[in-house]
Structures are given as C-alpha cells and as structure tokens.
Short mmCIF file of C-alpha atoms and ligand atoms in Angstrom, two decimals:
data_model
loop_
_atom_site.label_atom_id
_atom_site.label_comp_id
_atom_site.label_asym_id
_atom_site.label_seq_id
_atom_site.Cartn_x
_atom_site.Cartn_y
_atom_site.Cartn_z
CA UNK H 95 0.00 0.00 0.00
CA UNK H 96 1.32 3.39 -1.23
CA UNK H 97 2.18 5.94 1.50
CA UNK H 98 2.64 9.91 1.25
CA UNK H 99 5.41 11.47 3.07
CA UNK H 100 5.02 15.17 3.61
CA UNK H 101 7.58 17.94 4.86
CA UNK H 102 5.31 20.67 6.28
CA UNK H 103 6.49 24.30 6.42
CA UNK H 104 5.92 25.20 2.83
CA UNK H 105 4.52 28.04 1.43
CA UNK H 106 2.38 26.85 -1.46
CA UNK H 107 2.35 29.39 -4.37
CA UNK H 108 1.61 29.04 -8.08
CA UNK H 109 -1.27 27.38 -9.94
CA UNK H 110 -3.51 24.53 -9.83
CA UNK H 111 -5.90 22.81 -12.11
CA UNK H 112 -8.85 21.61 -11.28
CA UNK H 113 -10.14 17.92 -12.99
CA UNK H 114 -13.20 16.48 -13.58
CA UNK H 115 -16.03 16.00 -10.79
CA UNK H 116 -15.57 12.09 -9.63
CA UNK H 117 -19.84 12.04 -8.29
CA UNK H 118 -20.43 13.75 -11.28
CA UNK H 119 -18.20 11.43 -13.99
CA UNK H 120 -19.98 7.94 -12.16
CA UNK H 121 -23.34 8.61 -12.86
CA UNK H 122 -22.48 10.03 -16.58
CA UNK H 123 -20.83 6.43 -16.98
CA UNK H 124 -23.29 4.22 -15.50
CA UNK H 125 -26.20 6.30 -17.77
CA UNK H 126 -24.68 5.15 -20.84
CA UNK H 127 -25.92 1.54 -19.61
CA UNK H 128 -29.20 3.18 -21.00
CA UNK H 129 -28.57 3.19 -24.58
CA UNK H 130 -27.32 1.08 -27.17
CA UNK H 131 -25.56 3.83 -29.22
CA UNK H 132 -22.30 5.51 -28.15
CA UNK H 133 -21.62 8.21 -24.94
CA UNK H 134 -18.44 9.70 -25.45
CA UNK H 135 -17.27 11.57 -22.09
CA UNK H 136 -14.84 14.23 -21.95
CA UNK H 137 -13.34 15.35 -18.76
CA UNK H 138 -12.73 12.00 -16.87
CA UNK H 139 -10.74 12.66 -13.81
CA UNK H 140 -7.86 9.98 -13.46
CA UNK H 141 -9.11 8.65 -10.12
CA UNK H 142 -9.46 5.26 -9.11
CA UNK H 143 -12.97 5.20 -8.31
CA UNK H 144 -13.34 5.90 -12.30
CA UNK H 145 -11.52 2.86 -12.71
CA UNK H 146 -13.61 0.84 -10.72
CA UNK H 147 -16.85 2.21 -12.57
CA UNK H 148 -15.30 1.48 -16.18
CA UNK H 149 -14.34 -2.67 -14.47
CA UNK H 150 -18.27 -2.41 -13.85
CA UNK H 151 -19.24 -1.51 -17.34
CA UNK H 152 -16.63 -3.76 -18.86
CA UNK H 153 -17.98 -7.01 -16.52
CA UNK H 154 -21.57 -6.18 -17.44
CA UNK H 155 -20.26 -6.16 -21.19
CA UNK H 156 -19.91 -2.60 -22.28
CA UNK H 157 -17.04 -1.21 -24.16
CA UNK H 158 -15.43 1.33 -22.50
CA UNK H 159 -12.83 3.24 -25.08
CA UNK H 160 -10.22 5.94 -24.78
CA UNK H 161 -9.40 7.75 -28.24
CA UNK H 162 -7.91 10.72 -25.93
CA UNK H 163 -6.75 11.71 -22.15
CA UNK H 164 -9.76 12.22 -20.18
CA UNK H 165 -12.35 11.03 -22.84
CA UNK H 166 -14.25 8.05 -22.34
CA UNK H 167 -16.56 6.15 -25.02
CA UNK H 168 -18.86 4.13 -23.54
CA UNK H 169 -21.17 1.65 -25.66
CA UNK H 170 -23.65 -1.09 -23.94
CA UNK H 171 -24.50 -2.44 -26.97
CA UNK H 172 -23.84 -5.75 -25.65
CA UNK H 173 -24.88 -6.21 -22.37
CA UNK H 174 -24.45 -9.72 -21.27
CA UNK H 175 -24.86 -9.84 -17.40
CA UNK H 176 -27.31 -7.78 -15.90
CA UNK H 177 -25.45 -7.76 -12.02
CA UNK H 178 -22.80 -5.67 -10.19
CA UNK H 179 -20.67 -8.08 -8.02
CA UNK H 180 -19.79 -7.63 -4.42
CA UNK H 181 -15.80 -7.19 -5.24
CA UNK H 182 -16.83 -3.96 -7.11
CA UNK H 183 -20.03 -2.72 -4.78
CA UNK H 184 -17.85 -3.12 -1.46
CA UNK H 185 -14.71 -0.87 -2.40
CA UNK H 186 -17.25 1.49 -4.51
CA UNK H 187 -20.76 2.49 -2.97
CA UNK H 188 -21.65 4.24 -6.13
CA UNK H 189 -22.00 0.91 -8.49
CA UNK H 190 -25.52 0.62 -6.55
CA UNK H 191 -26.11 3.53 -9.36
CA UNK H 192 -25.89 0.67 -11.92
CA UNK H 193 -29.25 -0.66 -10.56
CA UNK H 194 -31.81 2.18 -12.48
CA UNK H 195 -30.21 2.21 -15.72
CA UNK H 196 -30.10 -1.26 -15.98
CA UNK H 197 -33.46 -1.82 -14.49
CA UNK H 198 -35.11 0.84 -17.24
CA UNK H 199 -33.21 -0.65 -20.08
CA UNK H 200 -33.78 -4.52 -19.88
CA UNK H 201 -36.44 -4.90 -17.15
CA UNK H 202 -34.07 -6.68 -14.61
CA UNK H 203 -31.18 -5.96 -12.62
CA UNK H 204 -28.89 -7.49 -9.53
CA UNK H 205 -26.44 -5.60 -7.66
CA UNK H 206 -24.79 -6.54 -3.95
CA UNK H 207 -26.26 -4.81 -1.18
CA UNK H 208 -23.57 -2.55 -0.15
CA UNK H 209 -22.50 -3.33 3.11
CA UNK H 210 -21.18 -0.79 6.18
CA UNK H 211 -18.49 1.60 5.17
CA UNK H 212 -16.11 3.76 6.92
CA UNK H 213 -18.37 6.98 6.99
CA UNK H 214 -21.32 5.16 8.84
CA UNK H 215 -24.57 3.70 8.21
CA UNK H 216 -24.93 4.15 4.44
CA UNK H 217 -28.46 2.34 3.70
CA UNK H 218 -30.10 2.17 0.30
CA UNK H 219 -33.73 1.79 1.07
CA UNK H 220 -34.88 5.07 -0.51
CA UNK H 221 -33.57 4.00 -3.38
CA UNK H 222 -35.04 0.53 -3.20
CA UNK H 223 -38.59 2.15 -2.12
CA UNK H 224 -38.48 4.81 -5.47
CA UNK H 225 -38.15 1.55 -7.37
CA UNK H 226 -40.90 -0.22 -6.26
CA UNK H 227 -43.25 3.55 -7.02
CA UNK H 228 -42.21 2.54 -10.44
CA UNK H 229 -43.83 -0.55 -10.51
CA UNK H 230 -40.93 -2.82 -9.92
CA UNK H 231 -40.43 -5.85 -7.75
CA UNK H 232 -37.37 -5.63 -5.19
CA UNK H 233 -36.24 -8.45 -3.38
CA UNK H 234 -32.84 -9.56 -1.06
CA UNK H 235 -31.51 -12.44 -2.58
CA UNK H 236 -28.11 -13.96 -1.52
CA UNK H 237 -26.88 -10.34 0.04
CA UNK H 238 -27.79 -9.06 -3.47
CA UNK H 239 -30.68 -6.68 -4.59
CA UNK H 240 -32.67 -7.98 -7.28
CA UNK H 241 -35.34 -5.35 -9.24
CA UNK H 242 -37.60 -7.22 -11.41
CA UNK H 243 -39.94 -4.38 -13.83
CA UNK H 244 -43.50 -4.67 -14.30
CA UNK H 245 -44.64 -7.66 -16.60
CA UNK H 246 -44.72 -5.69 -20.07
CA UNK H 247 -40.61 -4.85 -18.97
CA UNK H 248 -41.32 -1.41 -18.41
CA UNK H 249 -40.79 0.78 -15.54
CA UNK H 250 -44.20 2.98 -14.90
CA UNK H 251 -43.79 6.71 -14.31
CA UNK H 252 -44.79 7.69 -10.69
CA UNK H 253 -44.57 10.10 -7.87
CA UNK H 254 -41.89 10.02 -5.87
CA UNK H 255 -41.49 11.65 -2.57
CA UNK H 256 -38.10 11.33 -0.43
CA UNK H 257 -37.77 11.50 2.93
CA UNK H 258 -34.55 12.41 3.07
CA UNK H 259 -32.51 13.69 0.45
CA UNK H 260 -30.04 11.29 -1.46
CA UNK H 261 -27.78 12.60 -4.21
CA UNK H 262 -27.27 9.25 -5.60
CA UNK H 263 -30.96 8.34 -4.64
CA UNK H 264 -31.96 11.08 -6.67
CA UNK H 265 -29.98 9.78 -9.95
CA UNK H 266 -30.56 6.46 -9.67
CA UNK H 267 -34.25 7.17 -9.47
CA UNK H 268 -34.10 10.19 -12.53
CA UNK H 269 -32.15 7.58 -14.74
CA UNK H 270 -35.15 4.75 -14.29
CA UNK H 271 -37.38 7.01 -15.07
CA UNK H 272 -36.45 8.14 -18.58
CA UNK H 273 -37.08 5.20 -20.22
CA UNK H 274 -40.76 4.49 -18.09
CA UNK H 275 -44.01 4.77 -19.68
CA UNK H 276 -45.37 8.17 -18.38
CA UNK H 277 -44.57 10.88 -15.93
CA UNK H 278 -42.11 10.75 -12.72
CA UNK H 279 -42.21 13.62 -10.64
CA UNK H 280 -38.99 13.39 -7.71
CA UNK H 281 -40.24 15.20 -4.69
CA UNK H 282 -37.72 16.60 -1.86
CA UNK H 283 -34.64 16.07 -4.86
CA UNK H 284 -31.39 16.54 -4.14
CA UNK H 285 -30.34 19.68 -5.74
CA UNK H 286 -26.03 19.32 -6.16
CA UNK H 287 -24.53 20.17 -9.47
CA UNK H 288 -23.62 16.70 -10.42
CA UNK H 289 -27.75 15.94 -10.33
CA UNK H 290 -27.84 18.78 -13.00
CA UNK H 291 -25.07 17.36 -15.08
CA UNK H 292 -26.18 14.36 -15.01
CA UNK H 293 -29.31 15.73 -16.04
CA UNK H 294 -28.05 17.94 -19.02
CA UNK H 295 -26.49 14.46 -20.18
CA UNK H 296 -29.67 12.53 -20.22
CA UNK H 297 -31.34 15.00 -21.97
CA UNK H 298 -28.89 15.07 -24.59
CA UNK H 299 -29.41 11.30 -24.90
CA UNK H 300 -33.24 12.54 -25.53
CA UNK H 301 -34.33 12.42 -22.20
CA UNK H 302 -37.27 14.21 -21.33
CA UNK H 303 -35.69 15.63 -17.42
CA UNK H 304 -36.86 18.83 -16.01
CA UNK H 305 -36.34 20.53 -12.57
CA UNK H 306 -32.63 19.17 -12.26
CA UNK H 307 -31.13 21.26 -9.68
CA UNK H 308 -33.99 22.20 -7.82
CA UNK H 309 -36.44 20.17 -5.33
CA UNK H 310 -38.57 18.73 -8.00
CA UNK H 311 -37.10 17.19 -10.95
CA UNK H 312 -39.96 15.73 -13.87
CA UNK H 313 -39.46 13.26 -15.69
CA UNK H 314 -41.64 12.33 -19.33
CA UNK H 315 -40.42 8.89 -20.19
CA UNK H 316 -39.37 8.55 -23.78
CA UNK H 317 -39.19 4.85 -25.96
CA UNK H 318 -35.72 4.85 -26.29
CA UNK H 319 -32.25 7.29 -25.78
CA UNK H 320 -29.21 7.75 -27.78
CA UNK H 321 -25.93 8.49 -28.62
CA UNK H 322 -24.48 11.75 -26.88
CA UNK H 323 -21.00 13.78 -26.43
CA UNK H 324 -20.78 15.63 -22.74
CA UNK H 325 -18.03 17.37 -20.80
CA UNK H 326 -18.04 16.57 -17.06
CA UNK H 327 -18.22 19.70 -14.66
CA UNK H 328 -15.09 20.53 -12.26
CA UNK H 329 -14.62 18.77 -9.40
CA UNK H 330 -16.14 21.23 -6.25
CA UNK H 331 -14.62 19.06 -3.67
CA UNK H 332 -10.85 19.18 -5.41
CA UNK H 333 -11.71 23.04 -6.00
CA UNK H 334 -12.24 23.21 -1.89
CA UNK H 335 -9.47 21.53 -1.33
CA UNK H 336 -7.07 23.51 -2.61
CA UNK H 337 -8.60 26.81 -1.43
CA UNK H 338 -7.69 25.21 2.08
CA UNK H 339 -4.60 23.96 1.41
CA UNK H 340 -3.52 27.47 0.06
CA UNK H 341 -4.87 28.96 3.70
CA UNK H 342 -3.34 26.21 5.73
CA UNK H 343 -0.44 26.52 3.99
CA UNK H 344 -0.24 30.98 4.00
CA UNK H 345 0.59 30.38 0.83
CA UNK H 346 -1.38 32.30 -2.18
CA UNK H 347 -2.75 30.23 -5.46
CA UNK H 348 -4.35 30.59 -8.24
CA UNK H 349 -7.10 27.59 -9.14
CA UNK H 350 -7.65 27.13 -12.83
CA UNK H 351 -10.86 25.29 -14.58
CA UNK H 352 -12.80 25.35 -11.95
CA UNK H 353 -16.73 26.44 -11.26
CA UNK H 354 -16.63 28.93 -8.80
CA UNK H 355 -20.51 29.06 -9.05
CA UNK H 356 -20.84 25.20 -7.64
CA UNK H 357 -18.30 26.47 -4.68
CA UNK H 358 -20.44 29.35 -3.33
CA UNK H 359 -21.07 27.99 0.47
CA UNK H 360 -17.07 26.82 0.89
CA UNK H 361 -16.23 30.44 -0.50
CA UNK H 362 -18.40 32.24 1.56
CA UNK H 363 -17.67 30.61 4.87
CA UNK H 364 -13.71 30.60 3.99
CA UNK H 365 -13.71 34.03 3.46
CA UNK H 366 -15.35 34.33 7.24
CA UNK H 367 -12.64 33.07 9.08
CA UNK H 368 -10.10 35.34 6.88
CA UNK H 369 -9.21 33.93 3.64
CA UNK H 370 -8.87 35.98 0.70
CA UNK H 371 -11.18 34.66 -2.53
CA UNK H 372 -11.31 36.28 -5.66
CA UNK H 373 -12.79 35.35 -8.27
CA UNK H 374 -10.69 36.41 -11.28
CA UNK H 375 -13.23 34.33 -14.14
CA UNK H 376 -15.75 32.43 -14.61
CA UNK H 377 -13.19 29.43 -14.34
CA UNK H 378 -10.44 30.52 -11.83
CA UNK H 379 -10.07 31.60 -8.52
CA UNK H 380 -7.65 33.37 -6.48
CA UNK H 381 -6.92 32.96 -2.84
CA UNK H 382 -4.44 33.36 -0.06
CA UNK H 383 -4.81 34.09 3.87
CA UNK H 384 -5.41 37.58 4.99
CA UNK H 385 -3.00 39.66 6.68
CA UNK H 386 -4.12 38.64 10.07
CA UNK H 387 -4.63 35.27 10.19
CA UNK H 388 -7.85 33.20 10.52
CA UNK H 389 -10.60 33.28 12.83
CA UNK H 390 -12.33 30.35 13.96
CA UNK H 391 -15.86 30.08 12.92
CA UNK H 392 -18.63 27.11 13.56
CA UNK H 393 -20.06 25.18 10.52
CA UNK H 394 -23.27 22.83 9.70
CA UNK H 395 -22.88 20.67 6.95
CA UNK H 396 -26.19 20.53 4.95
CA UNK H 397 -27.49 19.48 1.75
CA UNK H 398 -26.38 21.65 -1.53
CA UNK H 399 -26.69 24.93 -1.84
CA UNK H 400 -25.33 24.15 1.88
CA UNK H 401 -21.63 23.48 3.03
CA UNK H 402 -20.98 20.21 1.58
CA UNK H 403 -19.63 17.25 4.21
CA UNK H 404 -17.49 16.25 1.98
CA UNK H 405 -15.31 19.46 2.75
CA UNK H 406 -15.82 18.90 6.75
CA UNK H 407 -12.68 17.33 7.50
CA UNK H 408 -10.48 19.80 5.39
CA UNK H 409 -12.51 22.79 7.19
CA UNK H 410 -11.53 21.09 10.88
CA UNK H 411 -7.97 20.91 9.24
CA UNK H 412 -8.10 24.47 8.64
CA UNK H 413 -9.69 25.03 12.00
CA UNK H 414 -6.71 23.95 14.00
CA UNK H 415 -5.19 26.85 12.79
CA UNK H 416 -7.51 29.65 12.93
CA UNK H 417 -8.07 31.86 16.35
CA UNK H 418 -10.94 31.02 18.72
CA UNK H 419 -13.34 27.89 19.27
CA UNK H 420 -15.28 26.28 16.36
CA UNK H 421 -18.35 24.12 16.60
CA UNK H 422 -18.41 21.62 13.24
CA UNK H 423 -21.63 20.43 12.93
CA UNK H 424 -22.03 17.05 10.79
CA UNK H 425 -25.77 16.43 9.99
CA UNK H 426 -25.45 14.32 6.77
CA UNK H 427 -23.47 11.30 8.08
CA UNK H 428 -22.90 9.74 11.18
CA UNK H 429 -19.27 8.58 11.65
CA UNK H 430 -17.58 11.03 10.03
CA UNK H 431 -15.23 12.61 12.51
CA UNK H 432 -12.62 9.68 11.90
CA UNK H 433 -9.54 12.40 11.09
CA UNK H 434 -10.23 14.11 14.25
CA UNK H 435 -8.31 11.44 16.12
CA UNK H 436 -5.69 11.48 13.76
CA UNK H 437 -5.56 15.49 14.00
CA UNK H 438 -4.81 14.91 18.10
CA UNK H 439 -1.86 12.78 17.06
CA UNK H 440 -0.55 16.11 15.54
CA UNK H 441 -1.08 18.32 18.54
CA UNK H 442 -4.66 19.38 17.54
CA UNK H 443 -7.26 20.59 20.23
CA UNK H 444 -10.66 18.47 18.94
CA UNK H 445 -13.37 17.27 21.15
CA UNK H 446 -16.11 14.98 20.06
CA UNK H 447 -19.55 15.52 21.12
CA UNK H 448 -22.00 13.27 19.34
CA UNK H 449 -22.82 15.13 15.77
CA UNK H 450 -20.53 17.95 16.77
CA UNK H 451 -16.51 18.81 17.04
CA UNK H 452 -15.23 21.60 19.02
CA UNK H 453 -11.53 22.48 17.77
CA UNK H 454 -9.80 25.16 19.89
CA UNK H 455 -7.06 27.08 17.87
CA UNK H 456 -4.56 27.19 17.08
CA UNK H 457 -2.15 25.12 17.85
CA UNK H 458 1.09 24.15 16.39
CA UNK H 459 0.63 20.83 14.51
CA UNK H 460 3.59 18.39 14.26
CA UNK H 461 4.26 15.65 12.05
CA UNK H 462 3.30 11.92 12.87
CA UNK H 463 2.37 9.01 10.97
CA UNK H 464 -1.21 8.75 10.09
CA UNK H 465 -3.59 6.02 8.84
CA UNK H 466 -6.08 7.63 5.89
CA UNK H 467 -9.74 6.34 6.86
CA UNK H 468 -11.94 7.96 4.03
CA UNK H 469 -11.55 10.08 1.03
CA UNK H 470 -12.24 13.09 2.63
CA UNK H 471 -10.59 12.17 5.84
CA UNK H 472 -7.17 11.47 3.96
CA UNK H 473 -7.44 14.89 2.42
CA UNK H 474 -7.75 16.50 5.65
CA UNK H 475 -4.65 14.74 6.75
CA UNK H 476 -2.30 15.36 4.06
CA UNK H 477 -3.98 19.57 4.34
CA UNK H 478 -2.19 19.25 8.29
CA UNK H 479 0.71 17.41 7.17
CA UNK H 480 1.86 20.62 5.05
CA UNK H 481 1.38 23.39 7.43
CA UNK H 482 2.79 20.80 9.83
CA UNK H 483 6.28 20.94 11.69
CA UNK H 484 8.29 18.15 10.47
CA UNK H 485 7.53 14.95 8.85
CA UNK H 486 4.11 12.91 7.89
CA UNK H 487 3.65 9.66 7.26
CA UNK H 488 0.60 9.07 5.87
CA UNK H 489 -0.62 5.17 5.36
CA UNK H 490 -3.12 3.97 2.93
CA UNK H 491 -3.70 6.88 0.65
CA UNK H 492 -5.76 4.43 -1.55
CA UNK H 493 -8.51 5.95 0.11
CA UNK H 494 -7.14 9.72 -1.74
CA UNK H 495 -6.41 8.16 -4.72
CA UNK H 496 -10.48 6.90 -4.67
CA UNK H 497 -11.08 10.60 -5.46
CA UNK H 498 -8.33 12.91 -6.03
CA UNK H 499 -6.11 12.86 -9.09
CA UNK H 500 -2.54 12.60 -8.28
CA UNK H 501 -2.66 15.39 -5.30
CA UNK H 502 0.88 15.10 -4.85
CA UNK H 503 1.84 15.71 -7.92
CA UNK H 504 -0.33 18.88 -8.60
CA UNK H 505 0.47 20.04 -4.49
CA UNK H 506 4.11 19.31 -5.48
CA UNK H 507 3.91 21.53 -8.54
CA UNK H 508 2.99 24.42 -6.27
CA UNK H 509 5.86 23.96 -4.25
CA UNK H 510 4.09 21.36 -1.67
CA UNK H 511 7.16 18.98 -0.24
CA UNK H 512 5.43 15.63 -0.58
CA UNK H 513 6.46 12.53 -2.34
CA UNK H 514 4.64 8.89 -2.54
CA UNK H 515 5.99 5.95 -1.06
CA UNK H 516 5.39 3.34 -3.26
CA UNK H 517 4.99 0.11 -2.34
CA UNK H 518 3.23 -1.97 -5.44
CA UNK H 519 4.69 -2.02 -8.78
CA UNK H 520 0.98 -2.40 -10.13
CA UNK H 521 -1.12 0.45 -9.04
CA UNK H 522 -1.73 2.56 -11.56
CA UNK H 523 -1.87 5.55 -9.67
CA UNK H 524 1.70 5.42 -7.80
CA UNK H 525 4.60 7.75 -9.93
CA UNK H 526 7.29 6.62 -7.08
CA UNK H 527 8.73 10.13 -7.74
CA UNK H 528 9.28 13.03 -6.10
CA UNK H 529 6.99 15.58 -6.74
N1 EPU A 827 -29.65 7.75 3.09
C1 EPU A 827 -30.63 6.89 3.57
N2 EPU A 827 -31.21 6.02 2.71
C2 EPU A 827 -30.89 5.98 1.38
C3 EPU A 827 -29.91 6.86 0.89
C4 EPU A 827 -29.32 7.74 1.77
O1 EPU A 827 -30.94 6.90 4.76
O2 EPU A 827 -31.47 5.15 0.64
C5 EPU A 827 -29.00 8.69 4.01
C6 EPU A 827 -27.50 8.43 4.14
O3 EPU A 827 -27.23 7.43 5.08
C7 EPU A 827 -27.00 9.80 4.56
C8 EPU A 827 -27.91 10.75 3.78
O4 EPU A 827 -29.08 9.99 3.45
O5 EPU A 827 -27.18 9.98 5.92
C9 EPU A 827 -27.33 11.34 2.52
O6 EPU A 827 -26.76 10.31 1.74
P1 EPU A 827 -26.70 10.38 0.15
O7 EPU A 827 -27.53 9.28 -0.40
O8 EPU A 827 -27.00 11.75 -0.32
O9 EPU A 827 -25.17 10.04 -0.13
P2 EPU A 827 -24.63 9.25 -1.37
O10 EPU A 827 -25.49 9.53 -2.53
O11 EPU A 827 -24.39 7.85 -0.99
C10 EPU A 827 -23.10 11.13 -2.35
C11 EPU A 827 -21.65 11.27 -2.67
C12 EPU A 827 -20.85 11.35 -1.39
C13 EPU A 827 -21.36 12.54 -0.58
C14 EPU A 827 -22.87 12.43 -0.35
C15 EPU A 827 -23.47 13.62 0.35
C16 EPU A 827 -21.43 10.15 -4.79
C17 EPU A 827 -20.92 8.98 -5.56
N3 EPU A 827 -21.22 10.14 -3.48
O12 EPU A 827 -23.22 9.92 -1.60
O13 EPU A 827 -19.50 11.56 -1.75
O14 EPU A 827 -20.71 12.60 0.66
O15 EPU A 827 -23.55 12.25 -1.60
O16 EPU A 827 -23.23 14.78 -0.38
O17 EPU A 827 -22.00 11.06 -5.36
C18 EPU A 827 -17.16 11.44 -1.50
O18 EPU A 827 -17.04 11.85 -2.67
O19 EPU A 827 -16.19 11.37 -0.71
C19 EPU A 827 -18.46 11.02 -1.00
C20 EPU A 827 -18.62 10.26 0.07
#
C-alpha cells in the first residue's frame, strides 16, 4: 500500500488545475448503460474510483474506449450480465447507481447490497422504495438486490417523494425514469450540481428531465435514448481543497478550470474566518490568507446549496489553525469525525460531542504518521501534514487516490514537499517520484 510522506512548512504558491467532478463522472458512466448507441465523455478525472466504474461496465459487457486523455466512449450495446458483483459494490458504494439504468433498459437488474463503510450507516432503502413507485419488484436475494420491472418490462412513471434527500438516490431514481411509460415527478430532490449534469447528459441522450437542480425534478419517459458527447463539470470538492490547502499553507494560489458558481457555500464561509477569494473568471479563482490570520468560525454541513460534508474534514484541518473555538456540525453522516483522532496525534485541540466537534485554535501541529480512513478524511490529513512541523507519514492513501487525481503531484507543482511511497509495482496511480 502506497504511503505519502510530507515535509510541512511550505509556502504553497503558483497554480492549480482543477479535474473532472468524480460524483459527477460515475453517474455520466453508469447512464450510458441506458442506450445502445455511443456516450463519449470528456473530462474524466484519473481517479481510481473511475476505474472501478469502467471494471463495472466492462464485466456487465460494455465497451469502455479511450481515443484521448480524459475522454471516455462508452457503448452497452452488448450487455451480457445484468449484475454488479460484491468485489466492485464493497470498495465502490456508487455501483448501486448501476441498478436504475439497468433496471429501465432490460427490465431486470442485480447488484450486492452494499455493506457498512467507513463513513457510517450508508443504507439504500430510498432508493429501493423509489423503485418499487415505479412498478418494480425488489427483493434480497443472496446479500444481493434484485429489481424485477412490471410484466410488459417497463418501468411505470410515478410520484416520488423522499424523505430524506439522497444525491445518488436522486440519480438512480431520474435515470429509471427516462425510459418508463409516463410521468415521474422526484419530490424533496437533491439539488447538487452533479444531479444537473447528469441531467443535461440525459437530456442530450433525448431524455425528457426537467427541474434538475432544484427540489422537483420531472421526468416524461421517452421509448428509447441515444448516442451523446458531454463534458463533465469541475470537481467542487478538489476546488475546496485547494482553497484550504492554500490557507493552511499561508501560501497564495491561483485555481484554474474550476466552477466557482458550484463552490459558493465553501467560498463564503472561507472568506469568514479570513481567507482571501477572488474570483478572477468564470473558471479561476484566487486565494491566499489575509493579513491577520484566521478566525475560527462554527459550521453545519447541509445538503447543496449548503456546506458540503465532503469538505468537513479539510474545514476542521483548517480550523486547528484559525483563532478562537469552532463548533463543526455534521448532519449528513454519522461517523464522520474519523480524522479528528488522527488530528490529536498532531497536537490538535478536537473534542467529540456526538454530531458535533469543538476544535480550539490554534495550535502548532507536528508531524506523525497517520492512517487515511476515508476520502475526505485522507485529504484532511495530508492539508495538516503541510502546514505541519516536520515529517508525515501518511498510510493507505488508496482511500485519496479513490477521489483525487494525483494530489501530490499537482500540491508538489505548487511547491508542496510531498512525495509517494510506493509500495506496489501495479497500481496505476503510484509515480514513485518526487513531486
Ligand atoms: N440515506 C438513507 N437512505 C438511502 C440513501 C441515503 O438513509 O437510501 C441517508 C445516508 O445514510 C445519509 C444521507 O441519506 O445519511 C445522505 O446520503 P446520500 O444518499 O445523499 O449520499 P450518497 O449519494 O451515498 C453522495 C456522494 C458522497 C457525498 C454524499 C453527500 C457520490 C458517488 N457520493 O453519496 O461523496 O458525501 O452524496 O453529499 O456522489 C465522497 O465523494 O467522498 C463522498 C462520500
């Protein structure tokens, strides 16, 4: 398993480009499953979790092409198995999203029940209960969930009401629905930027989606889709990232092809604990730490337009260093404080209380040698390790490499001092070089 090993102290400076939204890219891939004809992708981050998605098409039977970097052509012509295994579904949540498409399309589909994962309870049973609104049969068979459609094959268009909001709930659900006979109407949708994309995508294909982006999406389902060409948005999450790593860091950078639209909530709250954003484009920001310093401020994760828990751990990282006592809030998952332990190792003040985490700051973080828990988590970590004193060890950055396309190499590039360890010849991820 690769490791990162990170000399903090450096100033980051310079420029870094942002890649393709991972949450946004999966869906786009699994929709193809929809059509016969081709969907040709452009702006496919090099993440592993992309990997994993095109293994899934490829098992199913799909051809999954690459005429250029970051371009994917996907064609399910030939779909022979109509089932996501376990070995995929347990190191990626997301295949579950294989379930509507292929449900829509040929009437059937069987995909593992995913089972616990590192950020807490993740169940599936809204998505399982918009099936069955569409008329289809859902079942546990053998840890697997098997969808059967109505007897004429066909998914019926229905009203769908959510209890909670579920981005991949919400896409799973809009994908079945394009190719049912009738209306669907998604009630209480999840309303993040990848929903749109995917959206804008499916409509291309000649879906009939409306609403995308807002609390109720509708759906007319059409006979058949087809062939379509679409450019994945900018990662949000990367774009976040960085911000914090060029406030953690004092350093100042510039962040290129990136929406600084989708990014509104981390920008705001950023700039209230003292970090300079400006936006110099449509596509690129600019940001460094103000004069003086940061100021601690509390945070609630919530649902987009809200502040995203995927950025939650990087925030706390940024925390540590700001003036004052912040509350951090976590109301999507459960579980997800796992980095706060590893943030004591380094000298940071963090105290769990149920859903919440009180940091006091700052304090001076040292290096240690850290285990990586989640995506997001891992980020966090490698975010302390540079405005650290002295050396990090971080273990198991598989989980970064899940979602973030060679951070070391575009961290290194702004004058970040990290370098991976590598320790398998195979993974296609590791560079072994300095960076
Ligand atoms: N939930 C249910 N039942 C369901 C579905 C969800 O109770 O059937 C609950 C979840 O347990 C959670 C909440 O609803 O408490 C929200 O979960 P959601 O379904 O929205 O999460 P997700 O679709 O599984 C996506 C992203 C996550 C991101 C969350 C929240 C993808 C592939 N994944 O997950 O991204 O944290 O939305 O924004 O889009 C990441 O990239 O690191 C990541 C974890």
């Amino acid at each position: 398993m690769d490791k990162f090993r990170i000399r903090g102290g450096c100033r980051l400076s310079g420029s870094i480009s942002i890649s393709g939204a991972k949450n946004s890219a999966l869906p786009c891939m699994v929709a193809s499953i929809l059509t016969p004809e081709t969907i040709t992708l452009k702006n496919i981050p090099y993440v592993r979790d992309i990997i994993t998605m095109r293994r899934l098409l490829e098992d199913i039977g799909a051809t999954v092409l690459t005429p250029e970097l970051r371009t994917y052509s996907i064609s399910a012509s030939r779909v022979e198995v109509l089932r996501a295994p376990y070995e995929l579904v347990k190191t990626m949540r997301a295949s579950v999203l294989a379930l509507g498409p292929l449900l829509a399309r040929f009437g059937k589909a069987r995909v593992a029940l995913p089972g616990g994962c590192a950020i807490g309870t993740r169940p599936i049973d809204l998505h399982l209960a918009g099936f069955e609104r569409l008329g289809a049969e859902v079942w546990l068979e053998s840890g697997d969930v098997v969808a059967r459609a109505p007897a004429s094959g066909r998914l019926i268009g229905a009203e769908i009401g959510f209890d909670k909001i579920t981005v991949t709930g919400t896409e799973n659900l809009m994908m079945a629905a394009t190719l049912a006979r009738g209306e669907t109407t998604i009630h209480n949708a999840a309303r993040e930027p990848e929903i749109a994309d995917l959206a804008e995508l499916l409509n291309k294909m000649g879906a009939r989606v409306r609403g995308a982006g807002t609390p109720t999406i509708e759906i007319e389902g059409v006979e058949a889709l087809g062939s379509a060409e679409h450019a994945i948005i900018p990662d949000r999450i990367e774009t976040g990232s960085f911000l914090v790593a060029a406030a953690i860091t004092n350093g100042e950078l510039e962040i290129t092809n990136c929406c600084p639209r989708h990014c509104a909530a981390v920008i705001e709250k950023l700039r209230e604990t003292g970090v300079e954003i400006e936006e110099l484009n449509q596509s690129t920001l600019h940001v460094r730490r103000a004069a003086n310093g940061l100021t601690a401020s509390d945070l609630t994760t919530k649902e987009h337009p809200g502040f995203p828990t995927d950025m939650q751990a990087q925030y706390m990282a940024l925390m540590t260093q700001a003036d004052g006592r912040s509350v951090i809030a976590e109301t999507i998952f459960d579980n997800r404080f796992m980095h706060a332990s590893e943030l004591r190792r380094m000298g940071a003040k963090i105290r769990i209380d149920r859903e919440k985490a009180i940091v006091a700051g700052p304090t001076r973080l040292t290096g240690a040698r850290l285990l990586a828990s989640d995506l997001r988590a891992s980020a966090s970590l490698v975010l302390a390790g540079l405005a650290a004193e002295g050396e990090t060890i971080i273990d198991r950055v598989y989980h970064i490499d899940r979602g973030y396309e060679k951070i070391e190499t575009k961290l290194g590039a702004a004058g970040g001092d990290i370098e991976r360890i590598r320790e398998s010849v195979t993974s296609p991820l590791s560079t072994g070089a300095k960076s």
